[in-house]
Amino acid sequence: MRTALCPGSFDPITKGHLDIILRASRLFDRVVVLVSVNPDKRTAFSVEERVELIRAVTGDLANVEVDAYQGLLVDYARQVGATASIRGLRAVSDFEYEFQMALANKKLDPQLETIFLNTNSKYMYLSSSLVKQIAAFGGDIDDFVPQAIIEPIKQRLSKGVSK
């Protein structure tokens, strides 16, 4: 069974993330969406909340699982038998960081491949940070996140700003 990881902070998951996950699910037998835990990073949603938001929008994908992990990606990959890490690229600016991480992971575990998927052009501008900023000011996030999680995001992030 070919297993791939889709790691990220997913704070919150966006339609761009979901597009990458869907595409990965067609390429691999099993995809683990991995909420990476970085204790130095301040997030809007707890790890448990992020896992639940992702499950809410991937529940219909039979070969997709969701988990969280604090530690090296290569260690988690070994634990679950993953042979690939899927990374979405929006722009050239993403590539430099992602390439550095891919090389470090390859050094730590030569068996783990990193596969870069270009983001769908309609999501190239989209990021979790952008969603958080728009939601915080009461803006419409319907085009940015899956329908099933719009309300929880709005409830968490809205600062009560009038439109």
GROMACS .gro file of N, CA and C in nm:
model
  489
    1MET      N    1   0.084  -0.118   0.000
    1MET     CA    2   0.000   0.000   0.000
    1MET      C    3   0.089   0.125   0.000
    2ARG      N    4   0.065   0.212  -0.094
    2ARG     CA    5   0.142   0.336  -0.104
    2ARG      C    6   0.079   0.443  -0.016
    3THR      N    7   0.157   0.490   0.083
    3THR     CA    8   0.107   0.590   0.178
    3THR      C    9   0.184   0.719   0.162
    4ALA      N   10   0.108   0.831   0.159
    4ALA     CA   11   0.168   0.964   0.151
    4ALA      C   12   0.118   1.048   0.267
    5LEU      N   13   0.201   1.143   0.306
    5LEU     CA   14   0.163   1.240   0.407
    5LEU      C   15   0.136   1.374   0.341
    6CYS      N   16   0.037   1.446   0.393
    6CYS     CA   17   0.012   1.585   0.355
    6CYS      C   18   0.027   1.666   0.483
    7PRO      N   19   0.150   1.707   0.515
    7PRO     CA   20   0.172   1.779   0.641
    7PRO      C   21   0.146   1.929   0.628
    8GLY      N   22   0.109   1.990   0.738
    8GLY     CA   23   0.091   2.134   0.741
    8GLY      C   24   0.031   2.178   0.872
    9SER      N   25   0.021   2.308   0.889
    9SER     CA   26  -0.040   2.358   1.013
    9SER      C   27  -0.192   2.366   0.999
   10PHE      N   28  -0.244   2.391   0.879
   10PHE     CA   29  -0.387   2.392   0.851
   10PHE      C   30  -0.465   2.476   0.953
   11ASP      N   31  -0.426   2.601   0.966
   11ASP     CA   32  -0.485   2.690   1.069
   11ASP      C   33  -0.559   2.807   1.007
   12PRO      N   34  -0.674   2.787   0.947
   12PRO     CA   35  -0.750   2.663   0.922
   12PRO      C   36  -0.723   2.607   0.783
   13ILE      N   37  -0.780   2.490   0.756
   13ILE     CA   38  -0.773   2.430   0.624
   13ILE      C   39  -0.849   2.519   0.526
   14THR      N   40  -0.796   2.532   0.405
   14THR     CA   41  -0.857   2.613   0.301
   14THR      C   42  -0.896   2.525   0.182
   15LYS      N   43  -0.966   2.585   0.087
   15LYS     CA   44  -0.997   2.511  -0.036
   15LYS      C   45  -0.870   2.475  -0.113
   16GLY      N   46  -0.766   2.555  -0.102
   16GLY     CA   47  -0.639   2.522  -0.164
   16GLY      C   48  -0.577   2.397  -0.104
   17HIS      N   49  -0.579   2.388   0.030
   17HIS     CA   50  -0.530   2.267   0.097
   17HIS      C   51  -0.612   2.146   0.051
   18LEU      N   52  -0.744   2.163   0.052
   18LEU     CA   53  -0.833   2.052   0.018
   18LEU      C   54  -0.808   2.005  -0.125
   19ASP      N   55  -0.781   2.096  -0.216
   19ASP     CA   56  -0.750   2.060  -0.354
   19ASP      C   57  -0.626   1.970  -0.359
   20ILE      N   58  -0.523   2.005  -0.285
   20ILE     CA   59  -0.400   1.923  -0.282
   20ILE      C   60  -0.430   1.785  -0.222
   21ILE      N   61  -0.507   1.781  -0.115
   21ILE     CA   62  -0.542   1.654  -0.050
   21ILE      C   63  -0.621   1.565  -0.146
   22LEU      N   64  -0.719   1.622  -0.215
   22LEU     CA   65  -0.799   1.545  -0.311
   22LEU      C   66  -0.711   1.487  -0.421
   23ARG      N   67  -0.622   1.568  -0.474
   23ARG     CA   68  -0.534   1.522  -0.581
   23ARG      C   69  -0.439   1.413  -0.531
   24ALA      N   70  -0.388   1.430  -0.409
   24ALA     CA   71  -0.300   1.327  -0.351
   24ALA      C   72  -0.376   1.197  -0.330
   25SER      N   73  -0.504   1.207  -0.293
   25SER     CA   74  -0.584   1.086  -0.269
   25SER      C   75  -0.606   1.005  -0.396
   26ARG      N   76  -0.592   1.069  -0.511
   26ARG     CA   77  -0.604   0.996  -0.638
   26ARG      C   78  -0.471   0.931  -0.678
   27LEU      N   79  -0.363   0.978  -0.620
   27LEU     CA   80  -0.230   0.926  -0.654
   27LEU      C   81  -0.182   0.815  -0.560
   28PHE      N   82  -0.234   0.814  -0.438
   28PHE     CA   83  -0.187   0.720  -0.337
   28PHE      C   84  -0.301   0.637  -0.280
   29ASP      N   85  -0.267   0.519  -0.231
   29ASP     CA   86  -0.367   0.431  -0.171
   29ASP      C   87  -0.417   0.487  -0.038
   30ARG      N   88  -0.328   0.552   0.033
   30ARG     CA   89  -0.359   0.605   0.166
   30ARG      C   90  -0.290   0.740   0.180
   31VAL      N   91  -0.365   0.839   0.227
   31VAL     CA   92  -0.311   0.972   0.251
   31VAL      C   93  -0.341   1.009   0.396
   32VAL      N   94  -0.237   1.047   0.466
   32VAL     CA   95  -0.253   1.094   0.604
   32VAL      C   96  -0.230   1.245   0.604
   33VAL      N   97  -0.337   1.319   0.632
   33VAL     CA   98  -0.326   1.464   0.648
   33VAL      C   99  -0.273   1.484   0.789
   34LEU      N  100  -0.154   1.540   0.798
   34LEU     CA  101  -0.087   1.549   0.926
   34LEU      C  102  -0.079   1.693   0.975
   35VAL      N  103  -0.150   1.719   1.083
   35VAL     CA  104  -0.143   1.851   1.146
   35VAL      C  105  -0.012   1.854   1.223
   36SER      N  106   0.081   1.934   1.175
   36SER     CA  107   0.211   1.945   1.239
   36SER      C  108   0.200   2.038   1.359
   37VAL      N  109   0.253   1.994   1.470
   37VAL     CA  110   0.246   2.071   1.593
   37VAL      C  111   0.378   2.143   1.614
   38ASN      N  112   0.373   2.274   1.614
   38ASN     CA  113   0.491   2.356   1.639
   38ASN      C  114   0.462   2.438   1.764
   39PRO      N  115   0.524   2.402   1.878
   39PRO     CA  116   0.494   2.473   2.002
   39PRO      C  117   0.535   2.620   2.000
   40ASP      N  118   0.620   2.659   1.907
   40ASP     CA  119   0.664   2.798   1.897
   40ASP      C  120   0.569   2.884   1.812
   41LYS      N  121   0.475   2.820   1.746
   41LYS     CA  122   0.385   2.892   1.656
   41LYS      C  123   0.250   2.914   1.725
   42ARG      N  124   0.205   3.038   1.726
   42ARG     CA  125   0.075   3.071   1.784
   42ARG      C  126  -0.032   3.048   1.677
   43THR      N  127  -0.131   2.967   1.711
   43THR     CA  128  -0.236   2.934   1.614
   43THR      C  129  -0.372   2.981   1.665
   44ALA      N  130  -0.464   3.000   1.572
   44ALA     CA  131  -0.599   3.042   1.607
   44ALA      C  132  -0.682   2.924   1.657
   45PHE      N  133  -0.651   2.805   1.608
   45PHE     CA  134  -0.725   2.685   1.644
   45PHE      C  135  -0.631   2.586   1.712
   46SER      N  136  -0.684   2.515   1.812
   46SER     CA  137  -0.603   2.413   1.879
   46SER      C  138  -0.576   2.299   1.781
   47VAL      N  139  -0.482   2.214   1.816
   47VAL     CA  140  -0.452   2.098   1.733
   47VAL      C  141  -0.577   2.013   1.714
   48GLU      N  142  -0.648   1.989   1.822
   48GLU     CA  143  -0.769   1.906   1.817
   48GLU      C  144  -0.875   1.969   1.726
   49GLU      N  145  -0.889   2.101   1.734
   49GLU     CA  146  -0.987   2.170   1.649
   49GLU      C  147  -0.947   2.161   1.502
   50ARG      N  148  -0.819   2.176   1.473
   50ARG     CA  149  -0.774   2.167   1.335
   50ARG      C  150  -0.797   2.028   1.279
   51VAL      N  151  -0.769   1.926   1.360
   51VAL     CA  152  -0.795   1.788   1.318
   51VAL      C  153  -0.943   1.770   1.288
   52GLU      N  154  -1.030   1.820   1.374
   52GLU     CA  155  -1.174   1.806   1.353
   52GLU      C  156  -1.222   1.882   1.230
   53LEU      N  157  -1.170   2.002   1.206
   53LEU     CA  158  -1.207   2.078   1.086
   53LEU      C  159  -1.169   2.000   0.960
   54ILE      N  160  -1.051   1.942   0.961
   54ILE     CA  161  -1.005   1.865   0.844
   54ILE      C  162  -1.092   1.740   0.826
   55ARG      N  163  -1.121   1.672   0.935
   55ARG     CA  164  -1.208   1.554   0.926
   55ARG      C  165  -1.346   1.590   0.871
   56ALA      N  166  -1.395   1.707   0.907
   56ALA     CA  167  -1.527   1.751   0.860
   56ALA      C  168  -1.531   1.767   0.708
   57VAL      N  169  -1.417   1.799   0.647
   57VAL     CA  170  -1.417   1.823   0.502
   57VAL      C  171  -1.353   1.709   0.421
   58THR      N  172  -1.297   1.610   0.490
   58THR     CA  173  -1.237   1.496   0.418
   58THR      C  174  -1.306   1.365   0.452
   59GLY      N  175  -1.410   1.370   0.532
   59GLY     CA  176  -1.478   1.249   0.579
   59GLY      C  177  -1.530   1.160   0.468
   60ASP      N  178  -1.559   1.216   0.351
   60ASP     CA  179  -1.611   1.136   0.241
   60ASP      C  180  -1.500   1.074   0.156
   61LEU      N  181  -1.376   1.097   0.191
   61LEU     CA  182  -1.262   1.040   0.119
   61LEU      C  183  -1.214   0.915   0.193
   62ALA      N  184  -1.248   0.799   0.141
   62ALA     CA  185  -1.223   0.672   0.211
   62ALA      C  186  -1.075   0.646   0.240
   63ASN      N  187  -0.986   0.696   0.157
   63ASN     CA  188  -0.844   0.667   0.177
   63ASN      C  189  -0.767   0.780   0.245
   64VAL      N  190  -0.840   0.875   0.305
   64VAL     CA  191  -0.776   0.988   0.373
   64VAL      C  192  -0.800   0.978   0.523
   65GLU      N  193  -0.691   0.989   0.597
   65GLU     CA  194  -0.696   0.990   0.743
   65GLU      C  195  -0.640   1.124   0.791
   66VAL      N  196  -0.671   1.160   0.915
   66VAL     CA  197  -0.620   1.284   0.973
   66VAL      C  198  -0.555   1.251   1.106
   67ASP      N  199  -0.438   1.307   1.130
   67ASP     CA  200  -0.367   1.285   1.255
   67ASP      C  201  -0.289   1.411   1.288
   68ALA      N  202  -0.231   1.414   1.407
   68ALA     CA  203  -0.146   1.525   1.449
   68ALA      C  204  -0.018   1.467   1.507
   69TYR      N  205   0.090   1.545   1.496
   69TYR     CA  206   0.219   1.495   1.543
   69TYR      C  207   0.311   1.611   1.576
   70GLN      N  208   0.381   1.596   1.686
   70GLN     CA  209   0.485   1.693   1.722
   70GLN      C  210   0.618   1.621   1.716
   71GLY      N  211   0.699   1.658   1.622
   71GLY     CA  212   0.827   1.593   1.604
   71GLY      C  213   0.869   1.600   1.459
   72LEU      N  214   0.972   1.525   1.425
   72LEU     CA  215   1.023   1.525   1.288
   72LEU      C  216   0.929   1.449   1.195
   73LEU      N  217   0.904   1.507   1.080
   73LEU     CA  218   0.818   1.444   0.980
   73LEU      C  219   0.870   1.306   0.943
   74VAL      N  220   1.000   1.292   0.930
   74VAL     CA  221   1.058   1.163   0.890
   74VAL      C  222   1.029   1.055   0.993
   75ASP      N  223   1.026   1.091   1.120
   75ASP     CA  224   0.995   0.992   1.225
   75ASP      C  225   0.850   0.945   1.213
   76TYR      N  226   0.759   1.039   1.190
   76TYR     CA  227   0.618   1.002   1.173
   76TYR      C  228   0.602   0.917   1.046
   77ALA      N  229   0.669   0.955   0.939
   77ALA     CA  230   0.660   0.880   0.814
   77ALA      C  231   0.700   0.735   0.835
   78ARG      N  232   0.808   0.713   0.909
   78ARG     CA  233   0.851   0.576   0.938
   78ARG      C  234   0.745   0.501   1.018
   79GLN      N  235   0.685   0.569   1.116
   79GLN     CA  236   0.583   0.505   1.202
   79GLN      C  237   0.464   0.455   1.122
   80VAL      N  238   0.424   0.531   1.020
   80VAL     CA  239   0.303   0.493   0.945
   80VAL      C  240   0.335   0.429   0.809
   81GLY      N  241   0.463   0.414   0.779
   81GLY     CA  242   0.502   0.352   0.653
   81GLY      C  243   0.482   0.440   0.531
   82ALA      N  244   0.489   0.571   0.549
   82ALA     CA  245   0.473   0.663   0.436
   82ALA      C  246   0.603   0.671   0.356
   83THR      N  247   0.588   0.677   0.226
   83THR     CA  248   0.705   0.688   0.138
   83THR      C  249   0.713   0.823   0.070
   84ALA      N  250   0.611   0.908   0.090
   84ALA     CA  251   0.610   1.038   0.023
   84ALA      C  252   0.547   1.144   0.113
   85SER      N  253   0.596   1.266   0.094
   85SER     CA  254   0.539   1.384   0.158
   85SER      C  255   0.491   1.474   0.044
   86ILE      N  256   0.364   1.510   0.048
   86ILE     CA  257   0.305   1.593  -0.056
   86ILE      C  258   0.305   1.739  -0.010
   87ARG      N  259   0.358   1.826  -0.094
   87ARG     CA  260   0.363   1.968  -0.061
   87ARG      C  261   0.304   2.049  -0.176
   88GLY      N  262   0.217   2.141  -0.144
   88GLY     CA  263   0.159   2.229  -0.244
   88GLY      C  264   0.245   2.353  -0.261
   89LEU      N  265   0.261   2.396  -0.384
   89LEU     CA  266   0.337   2.517  -0.414
   89LEU      C  267   0.246   2.620  -0.478
   90ARG      N  268   0.239   2.738  -0.417
   90ARG     CA  269   0.159   2.847  -0.473
   90ARG      C  270   0.243   2.936  -0.564
   91ALA      N  271   0.364   2.964  -0.523
   91ALA     CA  272   0.447   3.060  -0.596
   91ALA      C  273   0.593   3.024  -0.577
   92VAL      N  274   0.678   3.091  -0.650
   92VAL     CA  275   0.822   3.069  -0.640
   92VAL      C  276   0.869   3.091  -0.496
   93SER      N  277   0.807   3.185  -0.427
   93SER     CA  278   0.847   3.213  -0.289
   93SER      C  279   0.825   3.091  -0.198
   94ASP      N  280   0.725   3.009  -0.225
   94ASP     CA  281   0.704   2.885  -0.149
   94ASP      C  282   0.816   2.785  -0.175
   95PHE      N  283   0.864   2.784  -0.299
   95PHE     CA  284   0.957   2.680  -0.341
   95PHE      C  285   1.086   2.680  -0.261
   96GLU      N  286   1.141   2.797  -0.235
   96GLU     CA  287   1.270   2.802  -0.164
   96GLU      C  288   1.262   2.734  -0.028
   97TYR      N  289   1.159   2.767   0.049
   97TYR     CA  290   1.142   2.705   0.181
   97TYR      C  291   1.113   2.556   0.167
   98GLU      N  292   1.021   2.520   0.079
   98GLU     CA  293   0.983   2.380   0.062
   98GLU      C  294   1.100   2.295   0.011
   99PHE      N  295   1.180   2.351  -0.077
   99PHE     CA  296   1.296   2.279  -0.130
   99PHE      C  297   1.397   2.253  -0.018
  100GLN      N  298   1.419   2.353   0.068
  100GLN     CA  299   1.509   2.337   0.181
  100GLN      C  300   1.460   2.224   0.273
  101MET      N  301   1.329   2.225   0.302
  101MET     CA  302   1.273   2.121   0.388
  101MET      C  303   1.284   1.983   0.323
  102ALA      N  304   1.259   1.977   0.193
  102ALA     CA  305   1.267   1.849   0.122
  102ALA      C  306   1.410   1.793   0.128
  103LEU      N  307   1.509   1.880   0.110
  103LEU     CA  308   1.648   1.834   0.117
  103LEU      C  309   1.685   1.787   0.256
  104ALA      N  310   1.639   1.858   0.359
  104ALA     CA  311   1.667   1.817   0.497
  104ALA      C  312   1.601   1.683   0.526
  105ASN      N  313   1.475   1.666   0.484
  105ASN     CA  314   1.406   1.539   0.506
  105ASN      C  315   1.473   1.425   0.432
  106LYS      N  316   1.522   1.452   0.312
  106LYS     CA  317   1.591   1.350   0.233
  106LYS      C  318   1.720   1.307   0.301
  107LYS      N  319   1.787   1.403   0.363
  107LYS     CA  320   1.911   1.371   0.436
  107LYS      C  321   1.880   1.285   0.559
  108LEU      N  322   1.769   1.319   0.629
  108LEU     CA  323   1.730   1.245   0.748
  108LEU      C  324   1.674   1.107   0.717
  109ASP      N  325   1.605   1.097   0.601
  109ASP     CA  326   1.548   0.969   0.560
  109ASP      C  327   1.549   0.960   0.408
  110PRO      N  328   1.651   0.895   0.352
  110PRO     CA  329   1.663   0.886   0.206
  110PRO      C  330   1.545   0.816   0.138
  111GLN      N  331   1.466   0.741   0.216
  111GLN     CA  332   1.352   0.669   0.158
  111GLN      C  333   1.228   0.756   0.141
  112LEU      N  334   1.223   0.871   0.207
  112LEU     CA  335   1.106   0.958   0.200
  112LEU      C  336   1.121   1.056   0.084
  113GLU      N  337   1.030   1.047  -0.011
  113GLU     CA  338   1.030   1.137  -0.127
  113GLU      C  339   0.938   1.255  -0.099
  114THR      N  340   0.975   1.372  -0.149
  114THR     CA  341   0.887   1.488  -0.143
  114THR      C  342   0.833   1.510  -0.283
  115ILE      N  343   0.701   1.522  -0.291
  115ILE     CA  344   0.634   1.545  -0.419
  115ILE      C  345   0.567   1.682  -0.412
  116PHE      N  346   0.604   1.768  -0.504
  116PHE     CA  347   0.546   1.902  -0.511
  116PHE      C  348   0.430   1.901  -0.610
  117LEU      N  349   0.315   1.949  -0.564
  117LEU     CA  350   0.200   1.966  -0.652
  117LEU      C  351   0.175   2.116  -0.667
  118ASN      N  352   0.167   2.160  -0.790
  118ASN     CA  353   0.134   2.301  -0.812
  118ASN      C  354  -0.009   2.326  -0.768
  119THR      N  355  -0.029   2.434  -0.699
  119THR     CA  356  -0.162   2.472  -0.656
  119THR      C  357  -0.246   2.506  -0.778
  120ASN      N  358  -0.373   2.470  -0.772
  120ASN     CA  359  -0.467   2.510  -0.875
  120ASN      C  360  -0.461   2.662  -0.886
  121SER      N  361  -0.459   2.715  -1.008
  121SER     CA  362  -0.441   2.859  -1.026
  121SER      C  363  -0.548   2.942  -0.954
  122LYS      N  364  -0.666   2.888  -0.935
  122LYS     CA  365  -0.769   2.967  -0.867
  122LYS      C  366  -0.743   2.980  -0.717
  123TYR      N  367  -0.644   2.908  -0.665
  123TYR     CA  368  -0.611   2.916  -0.522
  123TYR      C  369  -0.470   2.971  -0.497
  124MET      N  370  -0.403   3.021  -0.600
  124MET     CA  371  -0.264   3.064  -0.586
  124MET      C  372  -0.245   3.173  -0.481
  125TYR      N  373  -0.342   3.258  -0.462
  125TYR     CA  374  -0.333   3.369  -0.367
  125TYR      C  375  -0.376   3.330  -0.226
  126LEU      N  376  -0.433   3.213  -0.212
  126LEU     CA  377  -0.502   3.175  -0.089
  126LEU      C  378  -0.407   3.118   0.016
  127SER      N  379  -0.425   3.165   0.141
  127SER     CA  380  -0.349   3.112   0.253
  127SER      C  381  -0.438   3.114   0.377
  128SER      N  382  -0.401   3.035   0.476
  128SER     CA  383  -0.474   3.036   0.603
  128SER      C  384  -0.467   3.173   0.668
  129SER      N  385  -0.354   3.240   0.655
  129SER     CA  386  -0.338   3.374   0.713
  129SER      C  387  -0.438   3.472   0.652
  130LEU      N  388  -0.456   3.462   0.520
  130LEU     CA  389  -0.552   3.549   0.453
  130LEU      C  390  -0.694   3.521   0.503
  131VAL      N  391  -0.729   3.395   0.515
  131VAL     CA  392  -0.862   3.357   0.565
  131VAL      C  393  -0.883   3.413   0.705
  132LYS      N  394  -0.784   3.400   0.791
  132LYS     CA  395  -0.796   3.450   0.929
  132LYS      C  396  -0.816   3.601   0.930
  133GLN      N  397  -0.742   3.671   0.846
  133GLN     CA  398  -0.753   3.816   0.844
  133GLN      C  399  -0.891   3.861   0.794
  134ILE      N  400  -0.938   3.800   0.688
  134ILE     CA  401  -1.070   3.835   0.634
  134ILE      C  402  -1.179   3.803   0.735
  135ALA      N  403  -1.174   3.685   0.794
  135ALA     CA  404  -1.275   3.645   0.892
  135ALA      C  405  -1.274   3.735   1.015
  136ALA      N  406  -1.156   3.777   1.057
  136ALA     CA  407  -1.144   3.861   1.176
  136ALA      C  408  -1.216   3.994   1.158
  137PHE      N  409  -1.223   4.042   1.033
  137PHE     CA  410  -1.290   4.169   1.006
  137PHE      C  411  -1.431   4.150   0.950
  138GLY      N  412  -1.484   4.028   0.966
  138GLY     CA  413  -1.622   4.002   0.925
  138GLY      C  414  -1.642   3.986   0.777
  139GLY      N  415  -1.535   3.963   0.702
  139GLY     CA  416  -1.546   3.947   0.557
  139GLY      C  417  -1.600   3.811   0.519
  140ASP      N  418  -1.639   3.798   0.396
  140ASP     CA  419  -1.697   3.676   0.341
  140ASP      C  420  -1.586   3.578   0.304
  141ILE      N  421  -1.583   3.463   0.370
  141ILE     CA  422  -1.479   3.362   0.345
  141ILE      C  423  -1.534   3.242   0.268
  142ASP      N  424  -1.655   3.253   0.216
  142ASP     CA  425  -1.720   3.141   0.147
  142ASP      C  426  -1.638   3.086   0.031
  143ASP      N  427  -1.567   3.170  -0.041
  143ASP     CA  428  -1.488   3.124  -0.156
  143ASP      C  429  -1.352   3.065  -0.115
  144PHE      N  430  -1.319   3.075   0.011
  144PHE     CA  431  -1.184   3.038   0.055
  144PHE      C  432  -1.176   2.908   0.135
  145VAL      N  433  -1.284   2.873   0.205
  145VAL     CA  434  -1.283   2.751   0.287
  145VAL      C  435  -1.405   2.667   0.253
  146PRO      N  436  -1.396   2.535   0.274
  146PRO     CA  437  -1.511   2.448   0.246
  146PRO      C  438  -1.634   2.489   0.328
  147GLN      N  439  -1.750   2.475   0.267
  147GLN     CA  440  -1.877   2.516   0.326
  147GLN      C  441  -1.897   2.460   0.467
  148ALA      N  442  -1.859   2.335   0.488
  148ALA     CA  443  -1.884   2.267   0.615
  148ALA      C  444  -1.816   2.331   0.735
  149ILE      N  445  -1.715   2.414   0.710
  149ILE     CA  446  -1.642   2.471   0.825
  149ILE      C  447  -1.645   2.623   0.831
  150ILE      N  448  -1.727   2.685   0.748
  150ILE     CA  449  -1.735   2.831   0.748
  150ILE      C  450  -1.780   2.885   0.883
  151GLU      N  451  -1.887   2.832   0.937
  151GLU     CA  452  -1.942   2.885   1.063
  151GLU      C  453  -1.844   2.870   1.181
  152PRO      N  454  -1.784   2.752   1.200
  152PRO     CA  455  -1.687   2.743   1.312
  152PRO      C  456  -1.572   2.843   1.299
  153ILE      N  457  -1.528   2.867   1.176
  153ILE     CA  458  -1.419   2.962   1.154
  153ILE      C  459  -1.466   3.104   1.187
  154LYS      N  460  -1.583   3.139   1.136
  154LYS     CA  461  -1.637   3.273   1.163
  154LYS      C  462  -1.657   3.294   1.312
  155GLN      N  463  -1.713   3.196   1.379
  155GLN     CA  464  -1.737   3.208   1.524
  155GLN      C  465  -1.608   3.229   1.601
  156ARG      N  466  -1.503   3.161   1.562
  156ARG     CA  467  -1.376   3.172   1.632
  156ARG      C  468  -1.306   3.304   1.603
  157LEU      N  469  -1.309   3.346   1.477
  157LEU     CA  470  -1.223   3.455   1.435
  157LEU      C  471  -1.289   3.591   1.425
  158SER      N  472  -1.420   3.597   1.415
  158SER     CA  473  -1.488   3.726   1.399
  158SER      C  474  -1.469   3.812   1.524
  159LYS      N  475  -1.432   3.936   1.500
  159LYS     CA  476  -1.413   4.030   1.610
  159LYS      C  477  -1.536   4.120   1.627
  160GLY      N  478  -1.645   4.077   1.565
  160GLY     CA  479  -1.768   4.153   1.576
  160GLY      C  480  -1.766   4.282   1.496
  161VAL      N  481  -1.685   4.289   1.394
  161VAL     CA  482  -1.677   4.408   1.310
  161VAL      C  483  -1.799   4.412   1.220
  162SER      N  484  -1.864   4.526   1.213
  162SER     CA  485  -1.980   4.543   1.126
  162SER      C  486  -1.934   4.558   0.982
  163LYS      N  487  -2.015   4.506   0.891
  163LYS     CA  488  -1.985   4.520   0.748
  163LYS      C  489  -2.040   4.649   0.697
   0.00000   0.00000   0.00000
